[in-house]
Short mmCIF file of N, CA, C and O in Angstrom, two decimals:
data_model
loop_
_atom_site.label_atom_id
_atom_site.label_comp_id
_atom_site.label_asym_id
_atom_site.label_seq_id
_atom_site.Cartn_x
_atom_site.Cartn_y
_atom_site.Cartn_z
N ALA U 281 -10.51 17.00 6.59
CA ALA U 281 -10.03 15.86 5.81
C ALA U 281 -9.48 16.36 4.48
O ALA U 281 -10.05 17.23 3.84
N VAL U 282 -8.40 15.78 4.09
CA VAL U 282 -7.76 16.16 2.84
C VAL U 282 -8.44 15.44 1.70
O VAL U 282 -8.52 14.23 1.68
N GLN U 283 -8.96 16.18 0.76
CA GLN U 283 -9.63 15.59 -0.39
C GLN U 283 -8.98 16.01 -1.69
O GLN U 283 -9.40 15.60 -2.75
N ARG U 284 -7.92 16.81 -1.61
CA ARG U 284 -7.29 17.28 -2.84
C ARG U 284 -6.44 16.17 -3.46
O ARG U 284 -6.04 15.25 -2.79
N ARG U 285 -6.21 16.31 -4.73
CA ARG U 285 -5.36 15.35 -5.45
C ARG U 285 -3.98 15.94 -5.58
O ARG U 285 -3.82 17.13 -5.74
N MET U 286 -3.00 15.08 -5.52
CA MET U 286 -1.63 15.50 -5.80
C MET U 286 -1.42 15.41 -7.29
O MET U 286 -2.12 14.69 -7.99
N SER U 287 -0.41 16.10 -7.74
CA SER U 287 -0.02 15.96 -9.13
C SER U 287 1.39 15.37 -9.13
O SER U 287 2.37 16.09 -8.98
N VAL U 288 1.46 14.05 -9.23
CA VAL U 288 2.74 13.36 -9.23
C VAL U 288 3.22 13.23 -10.67
O VAL U 288 2.54 12.62 -11.49
N PRO U 289 4.38 13.80 -10.98
CA PRO U 289 4.91 13.63 -12.33
C PRO U 289 5.17 12.15 -12.63
O PRO U 289 5.24 11.33 -11.72
N ASP U 290 5.35 11.84 -13.89
CA ASP U 290 5.50 10.45 -14.31
C ASP U 290 6.93 9.92 -14.20
O ASP U 290 7.16 8.78 -14.56
N SER U 291 7.86 10.69 -13.71
CA SER U 291 9.23 10.21 -13.62
C SER U 291 9.37 9.20 -12.47
O SER U 291 8.63 9.25 -11.48
N LEU U 292 10.31 8.30 -12.61
CA LEU U 292 10.54 7.29 -11.58
C LEU U 292 10.92 7.94 -10.25
O LEU U 292 10.43 7.52 -9.19
N ILE U 293 11.73 8.97 -10.29
CA ILE U 293 12.13 9.66 -9.05
C ILE U 293 10.91 10.26 -8.37
O ILE U 293 10.75 10.15 -7.16
N ALA U 294 10.04 10.89 -9.14
CA ALA U 294 8.84 11.50 -8.56
C ALA U 294 7.92 10.43 -7.97
O ALA U 294 7.34 10.63 -6.88
N MET U 295 7.79 9.30 -8.66
CA MET U 295 6.92 8.24 -8.14
C MET U 295 7.49 7.66 -6.86
O MET U 295 6.76 7.40 -5.89
N ARG U 296 8.80 7.44 -6.81
CA ARG U 296 9.41 6.90 -5.59
C ARG U 296 9.33 7.91 -4.44
O ARG U 296 9.16 7.52 -3.29
N THR U 297 9.45 9.19 -4.77
CA THR U 297 9.31 10.23 -3.75
C THR U 297 7.89 10.24 -3.20
O THR U 297 7.68 10.34 -1.98
N ALA U 298 6.91 10.10 -4.06
CA ALA U 298 5.52 10.05 -3.62
C ALA U 298 5.27 8.80 -2.77
O ALA U 298 4.56 8.87 -1.76
N LEU U 299 5.86 7.68 -3.15
CA LEU U 299 5.74 6.47 -2.35
C LEU U 299 6.35 6.68 -0.97
O LEU U 299 5.74 6.29 0.04
N THR U 300 7.50 7.31 -0.90
CA THR U 300 8.13 7.60 0.39
C THR U 300 7.25 8.53 1.23
O THR U 300 7.09 8.31 2.43
N LEU U 301 6.67 9.52 0.60
CA LEU U 301 5.78 10.44 1.30
C LEU U 301 4.55 9.70 1.81
O LEU U 301 4.16 9.86 2.97
N GLY U 302 3.94 8.88 0.98
CA GLY U 302 2.77 8.11 1.39
C GLY U 302 3.08 7.19 2.56
O GLY U 302 2.30 7.08 3.51
N THR U 303 4.23 6.55 2.51
CA THR U 303 4.65 5.66 3.60
C THR U 303 4.87 6.45 4.88
O THR U 303 4.44 6.03 5.96
N ALA U 304 5.54 7.60 4.77
CA ALA U 304 5.79 8.44 5.95
C ALA U 304 4.48 8.92 6.57
O ALA U 304 4.31 8.90 7.79
N LEU U 305 3.55 9.35 5.73
CA LEU U 305 2.25 9.80 6.24
C LEU U 305 1.51 8.67 6.93
O LEU U 305 0.92 8.86 8.00
N CYS U 306 1.57 7.48 6.35
CA CYS U 306 0.93 6.31 6.97
C CYS U 306 1.57 6.03 8.33
O CYS U 306 0.87 5.80 9.33
N ASN U 307 2.90 6.05 8.39
CA ASN U 307 3.61 5.79 9.64
C ASN U 307 3.31 6.82 10.72
O ASN U 307 3.40 6.53 11.90
N GLN U 308 2.93 8.03 10.29
CA GLN U 308 2.57 9.08 11.23
C GLN U 308 1.09 9.03 11.62
O GLN U 308 0.62 9.85 12.40
N GLY U 309 0.36 8.07 11.05
CA GLY U 309 -1.07 7.97 11.34
C GLY U 309 -1.91 8.95 10.56
O GLY U 309 -3.10 9.13 10.84
N LYS U 310 -1.35 9.57 9.54
CA LYS U 310 -2.09 10.52 8.69
C LYS U 310 -2.64 9.75 7.50
O LYS U 310 -2.22 9.91 6.35
N TYR U 311 -3.62 8.91 7.80
CA TYR U 311 -4.10 7.93 6.83
C TYR U 311 -4.83 8.57 5.65
O TYR U 311 -4.68 8.10 4.52
N THR U 312 -5.59 9.61 5.89
CA THR U 312 -6.32 10.24 4.78
C THR U 312 -5.35 10.84 3.78
O THR U 312 -5.49 10.66 2.57
N GLU U 313 -4.34 11.55 4.30
CA GLU U 313 -3.34 12.16 3.43
C GLU U 313 -2.54 11.08 2.69
O GLU U 313 -2.26 11.22 1.50
N ALA U 314 -2.19 10.02 3.41
CA ALA U 314 -1.44 8.92 2.79
C ALA U 314 -2.26 8.28 1.67
O ALA U 314 -1.72 7.97 0.59
N GLU U 315 -3.53 8.10 1.91
CA GLU U 315 -4.39 7.49 0.89
C GLU U 315 -4.43 8.34 -0.38
O GLU U 315 -4.37 7.81 -1.49
N VAL U 316 -4.52 9.65 -0.21
CA VAL U 316 -4.55 10.55 -1.37
C VAL U 316 -3.28 10.39 -2.20
O VAL U 316 -3.33 10.23 -3.42
N VAL U 317 -2.13 10.38 -1.53
CA VAL U 317 -0.86 10.26 -2.23
C VAL U 317 -0.75 8.90 -2.93
O VAL U 317 -0.39 8.82 -4.10
N LEU U 318 -1.06 7.85 -2.20
CA LEU U 318 -0.90 6.50 -2.76
C LEU U 318 -1.88 6.23 -3.91
O LEU U 318 -1.51 5.60 -4.90
N ARG U 319 -3.10 6.72 -3.79
CA ARG U 319 -4.06 6.53 -4.88
C ARG U 319 -3.65 7.30 -6.13
O ARG U 319 -4.00 6.92 -7.25
N GLU U 320 -2.93 8.39 -5.93
CA GLU U 320 -2.44 9.17 -7.08
C GLU U 320 -1.27 8.47 -7.77
O GLU U 320 -1.20 8.43 -8.99
N VAL U 321 -0.37 7.90 -7.00
CA VAL U 321 0.85 7.34 -7.58
C VAL U 321 0.67 5.91 -8.08
O VAL U 321 1.35 5.49 -9.03
N LEU U 322 -0.22 5.14 -7.49
CA LEU U 322 -0.36 3.73 -7.88
C LEU U 322 -0.67 3.50 -9.35
O LEU U 322 -0.01 2.66 -9.99
N PRO U 323 -1.62 4.20 -9.94
CA PRO U 323 -1.88 3.97 -11.38
C PRO U 323 -0.67 4.28 -12.26
O PRO U 323 -0.42 3.59 -13.24
N LYS U 324 0.08 5.30 -11.88
CA LYS U 324 1.28 5.65 -12.65
C LYS U 324 2.34 4.56 -12.52
O LYS U 324 3.01 4.22 -13.49
N MET U 325 2.47 4.02 -11.32
CA MET U 325 3.44 2.94 -11.12
C MET U 325 3.04 1.70 -11.90
O MET U 325 3.89 1.05 -12.52
N ARG U 326 1.75 1.37 -11.85
CA ARG U 326 1.28 0.20 -12.60
C ARG U 326 1.56 0.37 -14.09
O ARG U 326 1.98 -0.57 -14.76
N LYS U 327 1.31 1.57 -14.59
CA LYS U 327 1.48 1.83 -16.02
C LYS U 327 2.95 1.81 -16.42
O LYS U 327 3.31 1.20 -17.42
N GLN U 328 3.79 2.47 -15.64
CA GLN U 328 5.20 2.60 -16.04
C GLN U 328 6.08 1.45 -15.59
O GLN U 328 7.02 1.09 -16.29
N LEU U 329 5.79 0.90 -14.42
CA LEU U 329 6.67 -0.14 -13.87
C LEU U 329 6.07 -1.54 -14.01
O LEU U 329 6.81 -2.53 -14.01
N GLY U 330 4.75 -1.60 -14.05
CA GLY U 330 4.05 -2.89 -14.10
C GLY U 330 3.50 -3.26 -12.74
O GLY U 330 3.99 -2.82 -11.70
N ALA U 331 2.48 -4.09 -12.75
CA ALA U 331 1.77 -4.47 -11.52
C ALA U 331 2.61 -5.33 -10.60
O ALA U 331 2.35 -5.40 -9.40
N GLU U 332 3.65 -5.98 -11.14
CA GLU U 332 4.45 -6.89 -10.33
C GLU U 332 5.78 -6.29 -9.89
O GLU U 332 6.59 -6.95 -9.25
N HIS U 333 6.03 -5.04 -10.23
CA HIS U 333 7.28 -4.39 -9.84
C HIS U 333 7.31 -4.20 -8.31
O HIS U 333 6.28 -3.88 -7.70
N PRO U 334 8.46 -4.38 -7.68
CA PRO U 334 8.54 -4.23 -6.22
C PRO U 334 8.04 -2.89 -5.71
O PRO U 334 7.39 -2.84 -4.65
N ASP U 335 8.31 -1.79 -6.42
CA ASP U 335 7.82 -0.49 -5.96
C ASP U 335 6.30 -0.41 -6.02
O ASP U 335 5.66 0.16 -5.12
N THR U 336 5.73 -0.96 -7.06
CA THR U 336 4.27 -0.98 -7.18
C THR U 336 3.65 -1.80 -6.06
O THR U 336 2.67 -1.39 -5.42
N LEU U 337 4.25 -2.95 -5.78
CA LEU U 337 3.74 -3.81 -4.70
C LEU U 337 3.90 -3.14 -3.35
O LEU U 337 3.03 -3.25 -2.48
N THR U 338 5.00 -2.42 -3.15
CA THR U 338 5.20 -1.70 -1.90
C THR U 338 4.15 -0.62 -1.71
O THR U 338 3.59 -0.46 -0.62
N ALA U 339 3.84 0.10 -2.78
CA ALA U 339 2.80 1.13 -2.70
C ALA U 339 1.44 0.51 -2.38
O ALA U 339 0.69 1.04 -1.55
N LEU U 340 1.15 -0.61 -3.00
CA LEU U 340 -0.13 -1.28 -2.74
C LEU U 340 -0.17 -1.82 -1.31
O LEU U 340 -1.20 -1.72 -0.64
N MET U 341 0.95 -2.38 -0.85
CA MET U 341 1.01 -2.88 0.52
C MET U 341 0.81 -1.73 1.51
O MET U 341 0.11 -1.88 2.51
N CYS U 342 1.40 -0.59 1.23
CA CYS U 342 1.23 0.58 2.09
C CYS U 342 -0.23 1.04 2.10
O CYS U 342 -0.77 1.40 3.15
N LEU U 343 -0.88 0.99 0.94
CA LEU U 343 -2.30 1.34 0.88
C LEU U 343 -3.11 0.38 1.75
O LEU U 343 -4.04 0.81 2.45
N GLY U 344 -2.76 -0.89 1.75
CA GLY U 344 -3.41 -1.85 2.64
C GLY U 344 -3.23 -1.46 4.10
O GLY U 344 -4.16 -1.56 4.91
N ASN U 345 -2.04 -0.99 4.46
CA ASN U 345 -1.80 -0.53 5.83
C ASN U 345 -2.63 0.71 6.16
O ASN U 345 -3.10 0.87 7.28
N VAL U 346 -2.79 1.57 5.18
CA VAL U 346 -3.64 2.76 5.35
C VAL U 346 -5.07 2.32 5.66
O VAL U 346 -5.69 2.80 6.60
N PHE U 347 -5.58 1.39 4.86
CA PHE U 347 -6.94 0.90 5.09
C PHE U 347 -7.07 0.30 6.48
O PHE U 347 -8.06 0.55 7.18
N SER U 348 -6.09 -0.46 6.90
CA SER U 348 -6.13 -1.06 8.23
C SER U 348 -6.14 0.03 9.30
O SER U 348 -6.92 -0.04 10.25
N GLY U 349 -5.30 1.03 9.13
CA GLY U 349 -5.26 2.14 10.09
C GLY U 349 -6.56 2.92 10.15
O GLY U 349 -6.91 3.48 11.19
N GLN U 350 -7.29 2.95 9.04
CA GLN U 350 -8.58 3.64 8.98
C GLN U 350 -9.71 2.77 9.50
O GLN U 350 -10.85 3.21 9.56
N GLY U 351 -9.40 1.52 9.84
CA GLY U 351 -10.44 0.59 10.27
C GLY U 351 -11.21 -0.04 9.13
O GLY U 351 -12.22 -0.69 9.35
N LYS U 352 -10.72 0.12 7.91
CA LYS U 352 -11.35 -0.49 6.72
C LYS U 352 -10.73 -1.87 6.52
O LYS U 352 -9.95 -2.10 5.59
N PHE U 353 -11.05 -2.78 7.43
CA PHE U 353 -10.36 -4.06 7.48
C PHE U 353 -10.60 -4.93 6.26
O PHE U 353 -9.69 -5.62 5.80
N ASP U 354 -11.80 -4.92 5.73
CA ASP U 354 -12.07 -5.72 4.52
C ASP U 354 -11.23 -5.24 3.35
O ASP U 354 -10.67 -6.05 2.61
N ASP U 355 -11.12 -3.92 3.19
CA ASP U 355 -10.29 -3.36 2.12
C ASP U 355 -8.81 -3.69 2.35
O ASP U 355 -8.09 -4.01 1.41
N ALA U 356 -8.39 -3.59 3.61
CA ALA U 356 -6.99 -3.90 3.94
C ALA U 356 -6.66 -5.35 3.62
O ALA U 356 -5.62 -5.64 3.01
N LEU U 357 -7.53 -6.25 4.02
CA LEU U 357 -7.29 -7.66 3.76
C LEU U 357 -7.30 -7.97 2.28
O LEU U 357 -6.43 -8.70 1.78
N ALA U 358 -8.26 -7.43 1.56
CA ALA U 358 -8.34 -7.68 0.11
C ALA U 358 -7.09 -7.16 -0.60
O ALA U 358 -6.50 -7.85 -1.44
N THR U 359 -6.66 -5.97 -0.23
CA THR U 359 -5.48 -5.36 -0.85
C THR U 359 -4.24 -6.19 -0.55
O THR U 359 -3.46 -6.53 -1.45
N ASN U 360 -4.05 -6.56 0.71
CA ASN U 360 -2.86 -7.32 1.08
C ASN U 360 -2.89 -8.74 0.53
O ASN U 360 -1.83 -9.30 0.20
N HIS U 361 -4.07 -9.33 0.39
CA HIS U 361 -4.15 -10.65 -0.24
C HIS U 361 -3.77 -10.57 -1.73
O HIS U 361 -3.11 -11.48 -2.25
N ASP U 362 -4.16 -9.49 -2.40
CA ASP U 362 -3.76 -9.29 -3.79
C ASP U 362 -2.24 -9.19 -3.90
O ASP U 362 -1.63 -9.81 -4.77
N VAL U 363 -1.64 -8.40 -3.00
CA VAL U 363 -0.18 -8.25 -3.00
C VAL U 363 0.48 -9.60 -2.72
O VAL U 363 1.42 -10.00 -3.41
N LEU U 364 -0.03 -10.31 -1.73
CA LEU U 364 0.56 -11.58 -1.34
C LEU U 364 0.54 -12.60 -2.47
O LEU U 364 1.52 -13.30 -2.70
N SER U 365 -0.56 -12.65 -3.20
CA SER U 365 -0.65 -13.64 -4.29
C SER U 365 0.41 -13.37 -5.36
O SER U 365 1.01 -14.31 -5.89
N ILE U 366 0.66 -12.10 -5.65
CA ILE U 366 1.71 -11.76 -6.62
C ILE U 366 3.08 -12.07 -6.04
O ILE U 366 3.93 -12.66 -6.71
N GLN U 367 3.30 -11.69 -4.79
CA GLN U 367 4.60 -11.93 -4.17
C GLN U 367 4.93 -13.42 -4.09
O GLN U 367 6.07 -13.81 -4.33
N LEU U 368 3.95 -14.23 -3.74
CA LEU U 368 4.21 -15.66 -3.67
C LEU U 368 4.65 -16.22 -5.02
O LEU U 368 5.57 -17.04 -5.10
N ARG U 369 4.01 -15.74 -6.07
CA ARG U 369 4.33 -16.21 -7.41
C ARG U 369 5.66 -15.67 -7.91
O ARG U 369 6.48 -16.38 -8.48
N VAL U 370 5.92 -14.37 -7.66
CA VAL U 370 7.09 -13.71 -8.22
C VAL U 370 8.33 -13.82 -7.32
O VAL U 370 9.43 -14.06 -7.80
N LEU U 371 8.13 -13.66 -6.01
CA LEU U 371 9.26 -13.60 -5.09
C LEU U 371 9.48 -14.90 -4.30
O LEU U 371 10.60 -15.16 -3.86
N GLY U 372 8.40 -15.64 -4.07
CA GLY U 372 8.50 -16.84 -3.26
C GLY U 372 8.08 -16.59 -1.82
O GLY U 372 8.05 -15.44 -1.35
N ALA U 373 7.79 -17.65 -1.13
CA ALA U 373 7.24 -17.56 0.24
C ALA U 373 8.24 -17.05 1.26
O ALA U 373 7.85 -16.49 2.28
N GLU U 374 9.53 -17.24 1.01
CA GLU U 374 10.52 -16.88 2.02
C GLU U 374 11.16 -15.51 1.80
O GLU U 374 12.03 -15.11 2.57
N HIS U 375 10.72 -14.79 0.79
CA HIS U 375 11.24 -13.44 0.55
C HIS U 375 10.76 -12.50 1.66
O HIS U 375 9.64 -12.62 2.15
N ALA U 376 11.61 -11.56 2.05
CA ALA U 376 11.28 -10.63 3.14
C ALA U 376 10.00 -9.85 2.87
O ALA U 376 9.18 -9.64 3.79
N ASP U 377 9.79 -9.40 1.63
CA ASP U 377 8.57 -8.64 1.32
C ASP U 377 7.33 -9.51 1.46
O ASP U 377 6.29 -9.04 1.94
N THR U 378 7.43 -10.76 1.05
CA THR U 378 6.30 -11.69 1.19
C THR U 378 5.98 -11.91 2.66
O THR U 378 4.81 -11.91 3.06
N MET U 379 7.00 -12.04 3.46
CA MET U 379 6.79 -12.24 4.90
C MET U 379 6.19 -11.00 5.55
O MET U 379 5.34 -11.10 6.43
N THR U 380 6.62 -9.82 5.09
CA THR U 380 6.05 -8.57 5.62
C THR U 380 4.56 -8.49 5.29
O THR U 380 3.75 -8.11 6.15
N THR U 381 4.19 -8.84 4.08
CA THR U 381 2.77 -8.81 3.70
C THR U 381 1.98 -9.81 4.53
O THR U 381 0.87 -9.50 4.99
N THR U 382 2.54 -10.99 4.75
CA THR U 382 1.88 -11.99 5.59
C THR U 382 1.68 -11.45 7.01
O THR U 382 0.60 -11.61 7.60
N MET U 383 2.69 -10.77 7.52
CA MET U 383 2.58 -10.16 8.85
C MET U 383 1.50 -9.06 8.86
O MET U 383 0.73 -8.95 9.80
N ASN U 384 1.43 -8.27 7.78
CA ASN U 384 0.41 -7.22 7.70
C ASN U 384 -0.99 -7.83 7.73
O ASN U 384 -1.90 -7.29 8.36
N ILE U 385 -1.17 -8.95 7.04
CA ILE U 385 -2.47 -9.63 7.05
C ILE U 385 -2.79 -10.11 8.46
O ILE U 385 -3.90 -9.91 8.96
N ALA U 386 -1.80 -10.71 9.11
CA ALA U 386 -2.02 -11.19 10.48
C ALA U 386 -2.34 -10.04 11.43
O ALA U 386 -3.25 -10.15 12.28
N ASN U 387 -1.63 -8.93 11.28
CA ASN U 387 -1.90 -7.76 12.13
C ASN U 387 -3.31 -7.22 11.89
O ASN U 387 -4.00 -6.83 12.84
N THR U 388 -3.73 -7.17 10.64
CA THR U 388 -5.08 -6.69 10.33
C THR U 388 -6.13 -7.61 10.92
O THR U 388 -7.12 -7.15 11.50
N LEU U 389 -5.92 -8.91 10.79
CA LEU U 389 -6.87 -9.85 11.39
C LEU U 389 -6.92 -9.69 12.90
O LEU U 389 -7.99 -9.74 13.51
N GLY U 390 -5.76 -9.48 13.50
CA GLY U 390 -5.72 -9.25 14.94
C GLY U 390 -6.43 -7.98 15.37
O GLY U 390 -7.19 -7.97 16.34
N ARG U 391 -6.23 -6.92 14.62
CA ARG U 391 -6.91 -5.65 14.92
C ARG U 391 -8.41 -5.77 14.71
O ARG U 391 -9.20 -5.23 15.46
N GLN U 392 -8.78 -6.51 13.68
CA GLN U 392 -10.20 -6.67 13.37
C GLN U 392 -10.91 -7.37 14.51
O GLN U 392 -11.97 -6.94 14.96
N SER U 393 -10.36 -8.47 15.00
CA SER U 393 -11.03 -9.19 16.08
C SER U 393 -10.96 -8.41 17.38
O SER U 393 -11.85 -8.51 18.21
N LYS U 394 -9.92 -7.60 17.54
CA LYS U 394 -9.76 -6.79 18.75
C LYS U 394 -10.85 -5.73 18.85
O LYS U 394 -11.33 -5.42 19.93
N PHE U 395 -11.24 -5.18 17.70
CA PHE U 395 -12.18 -4.07 17.71
C PHE U 395 -13.63 -4.51 17.49
O PHE U 395 -14.52 -3.69 17.44
N GLN U 396 -13.88 -5.78 17.31
CA GLN U 396 -15.26 -6.21 17.07
C GLN U 396 -15.97 -6.51 18.36
O GLN U 396 -15.45 -6.83 19.36
#
């Protein structure tokens, strides 16, 4: 298991690159590695871009997917509900990102009941 921390520079390009890496690792099922990357970049994104910035929300949504992939369904649901509440307020219910988060919540609920 990967337990090392990444050192993500504070530049926007570096943060977006880390987000892309975290997303790619998640999509490959490398959830532990994805979690390390996303946990490293999220605080920097919150600080520099703000908690409601689309990139920050995307990183948080990806972390929710990581939790779901790891079987941490409560964490996945809590994370995605946090994202959804911001998206509903900032983007509206019909925005594509809001709909994606809603789908992620539904998928997590489906996986949760499937595995119980």
